[in-house]
Amino acid sequence: MTNWFALLPLSLSLSLVPSVSVPPVASALDSSPCSASFADWIDEAGQAARARYPGATIRDYLYVGCKPIPSLDKEYVYKLWIREGGRHFGAYVTVRVDPATGRSEGASVERVDAATAPAYEKWRDLAAATARAAYPAMTVVDLRPCLCEATAGGEGALTFKVWLQGGGASKLTDVTIRYRMDTERVTSTDVVVIRSW
């Protein structure tokens, strides 16, 4: 039996979601175009956070997602849980990467507060809402960022792997959100079932 989480690029975040055994993985999932390139930049995100908070310890991180930007660069966003002295807090770290060269163009760090959290989480929330709208009798069990792409025409696309359960059934879906990068206006959403069991 295969662990469902092995199908997705893993963040090292702690999760309360139980593991589920499913039948052997279909070959279509083995060749999934889901990018694990976010893992290439976690060290840089950690270095940026340690530079901003030199006495702090990074306790955990969550890969929030990738955002294409009009220059055809990509920004990989991480949420880090940090302990400094007796305080615990979160920080968003954004690493900007030039996909043509594969090199980082720098990182920025923002402490989590009520103003920063919604901006970073809105795409995840929209992916979950899109999956729930497509399958209203099911519940979103887990959601992981997968791909981000930009077109020369100024449109961005974000794809999330979304695991749904309900009525004794499960579905693994790709939820893609397309939007105008200059205004962040959503132009379309798609839900594609990758596997049902």
XYZ file of C-alpha atoms in Angstrom:
197
model
C 0.000 0.000 0.000
C 1.166 3.530 -0.755
C 0.952 6.469 1.627
C -1.136 9.231 0.001
C 1.269 11.936 1.115
C 4.029 10.342 -0.966
C 2.088 11.546 -4.004
C 2.633 15.194 -3.167
C 5.728 17.331 -2.793
C 6.123 17.422 0.927
C 6.635 20.437 3.058
C 8.217 19.580 6.345
C 5.269 21.093 8.171
C 3.674 19.219 11.001
C 0.256 18.036 10.010
C -2.634 16.682 11.992
C -3.970 14.972 8.877
C -3.795 11.194 9.301
C -2.031 9.120 6.704
C -4.301 7.031 4.511
C -3.432 3.869 2.654
C -4.707 3.652 -0.895
C -4.378 1.179 -3.746
C -1.150 1.252 -5.797
C -0.490 4.565 -7.504
C -1.549 4.922 -11.111
C 1.309 5.680 -13.507
C -0.403 8.960 -14.441
C 0.393 10.237 -10.950
C 3.990 9.056 -11.147
C 4.569 11.372 -14.106
C 2.786 14.312 -12.490
C 4.322 17.643 -13.539
C 4.133 18.891 -9.954
C 7.293 20.798 -9.194
C 9.389 20.162 -6.123
C 11.611 23.139 -6.943
C 10.350 24.878 -3.798
C 12.693 22.585 -1.844
C 15.672 24.161 -3.612
C 15.028 27.498 -1.902
C 14.173 26.580 1.704
C 17.825 26.953 2.774
C 17.912 30.483 1.397
C 14.621 31.263 3.133
C 16.102 30.015 6.408
C 19.271 32.078 5.928
C 17.193 35.217 5.284
C 15.137 34.605 8.441
C 18.266 33.966 10.540
C 19.810 37.195 9.212
C 16.673 39.150 10.186
C 16.315 37.407 13.579
C 19.911 36.389 14.486
C 19.126 34.995 17.947
C 16.127 32.979 16.778
C 15.585 29.297 16.099
C 13.482 28.151 13.153
C 11.073 25.550 14.529
C 9.246 24.534 11.337
C 8.209 25.780 7.924
C 5.352 25.489 5.483
C 5.668 26.004 1.758
C 2.853 28.462 1.030
C 3.256 28.516 -2.751
C 4.884 29.973 -5.788
C 3.834 33.172 -7.468
C 4.768 34.013 -11.039
C 5.463 37.697 -11.621
C 5.298 39.706 -14.864
C 9.057 39.687 -15.459
C 8.709 35.878 -15.793
C 10.560 35.426 -12.496
C 9.006 33.345 -9.727
C 8.614 34.009 -6.038
C 8.601 31.038 -3.668
C 6.817 31.861 -0.408
C 7.424 30.056 2.897
C 5.882 30.548 6.307
C 8.412 29.923 9.074
C 7.636 29.376 12.753
C 10.358 31.058 14.768
C 11.303 31.043 18.438
C 13.250 34.016 19.730
C 13.857 34.064 23.463
C 10.565 32.977 24.992
C 8.436 34.234 22.085
C 7.085 32.248 19.149
C 5.958 33.966 15.972
C 5.582 33.420 12.261
C 7.335 35.074 9.354
C 6.761 34.913 5.620
C 9.936 34.601 3.575
C 9.759 35.243 -0.158
C 12.632 34.052 -2.344
C 12.678 35.555 -5.848
C 14.170 33.291 -8.548
C 15.042 33.886 -12.187
C 13.910 30.637 -13.864
C 16.111 31.312 -16.904
C 19.291 31.189 -14.811
C 17.984 29.185 -11.858
C 19.536 31.747 -9.511
C 18.052 33.577 -6.586
C 17.613 37.317 -6.872
C 17.239 37.747 -3.109
C 14.819 37.125 -0.281
C 12.538 39.272 1.847
C 11.171 38.552 5.324
C 7.846 39.779 6.758
C 6.645 39.063 10.252
C 3.164 37.517 10.209
C 0.365 39.806 11.293
C -3.275 40.356 10.385
C -2.308 42.456 7.351
C 0.220 40.069 5.759
C -1.496 36.710 6.292
C -4.536 37.225 4.017
C -2.412 38.380 1.053
C -0.326 35.204 1.050
C -3.121 32.810 1.920
C -5.737 34.055 -0.560
C -4.698 31.701 -3.384
C -4.789 28.676 -1.066
C -8.200 29.749 0.197
C -9.480 30.193 -3.371
C -8.166 26.732 -4.379
C -9.974 25.155 -1.409
C -13.205 27.060 -2.173
C -13.004 26.037 -5.859
C -12.628 22.358 -4.917
C -15.526 22.587 -2.433
C -17.718 24.248 -5.078
C -16.965 21.455 -7.562
C -17.643 18.734 -4.956
C -19.960 20.257 -2.314
C -20.583 16.906 -0.572
C -16.854 16.484 0.097
C -14.464 18.080 2.580
C -10.973 19.384 1.801
C -8.585 17.179 3.789
C -5.301 18.613 2.524
C -4.071 21.138 -0.011
C -0.531 21.537 -1.372
C 0.865 24.093 -3.838
C 2.096 22.396 -6.982
C 2.956 24.620 -9.967
C 3.134 28.261 -10.883
C 3.554 29.593 -14.386
C 3.541 32.956 -16.131
C 2.826 33.774 -19.753
C 4.312 36.594 -21.778
C 0.729 37.889 -22.061
C 0.655 38.744 -18.365
C -1.423 35.829 -17.108
C -0.368 33.711 -14.157
C -1.497 30.201 -13.294
C -1.261 28.480 -9.915
C -1.999 24.767 -9.498
C -2.717 23.080 -6.173
C -3.118 19.393 -5.332
C -6.317 19.117 -3.292
C -7.391 15.958 -1.456
C -11.146 15.682 -0.867
C -13.136 13.146 1.162
C -16.828 12.526 1.619
C -19.392 9.753 1.615
C -16.742 7.070 1.987
C -14.868 8.238 -1.112
C -11.714 10.254 -1.748
C -10.519 12.328 -4.695
C -7.129 13.785 -5.501
C -7.571 16.822 -7.743
C -5.557 19.503 -9.489
C -7.116 22.929 -8.946
C -5.731 25.560 -11.326
C -6.347 29.275 -10.858
C -5.597 31.594 -13.781
C -5.409 35.307 -13.192
C -4.118 38.614 -14.578
C -0.794 39.289 -12.866
C -1.150 43.080 -13.022
C -4.527 43.165 -11.218
C -4.679 39.674 -9.663
C -8.180 39.380 -11.164
C -9.108 35.718 -11.550
C -9.882 34.804 -15.152
C -10.731 31.117 -14.672
C -10.547 28.142 -12.329
C -10.419 24.462 -13.237
C -10.726 21.288 -11.197
C -9.351 18.057 -12.697
C -9.705 14.743 -10.876
C -6.362 12.922 -10.869
C -7.466 9.889 -8.880
C -10.591 8.616 -7.089
C -10.748 5.823 -4.547
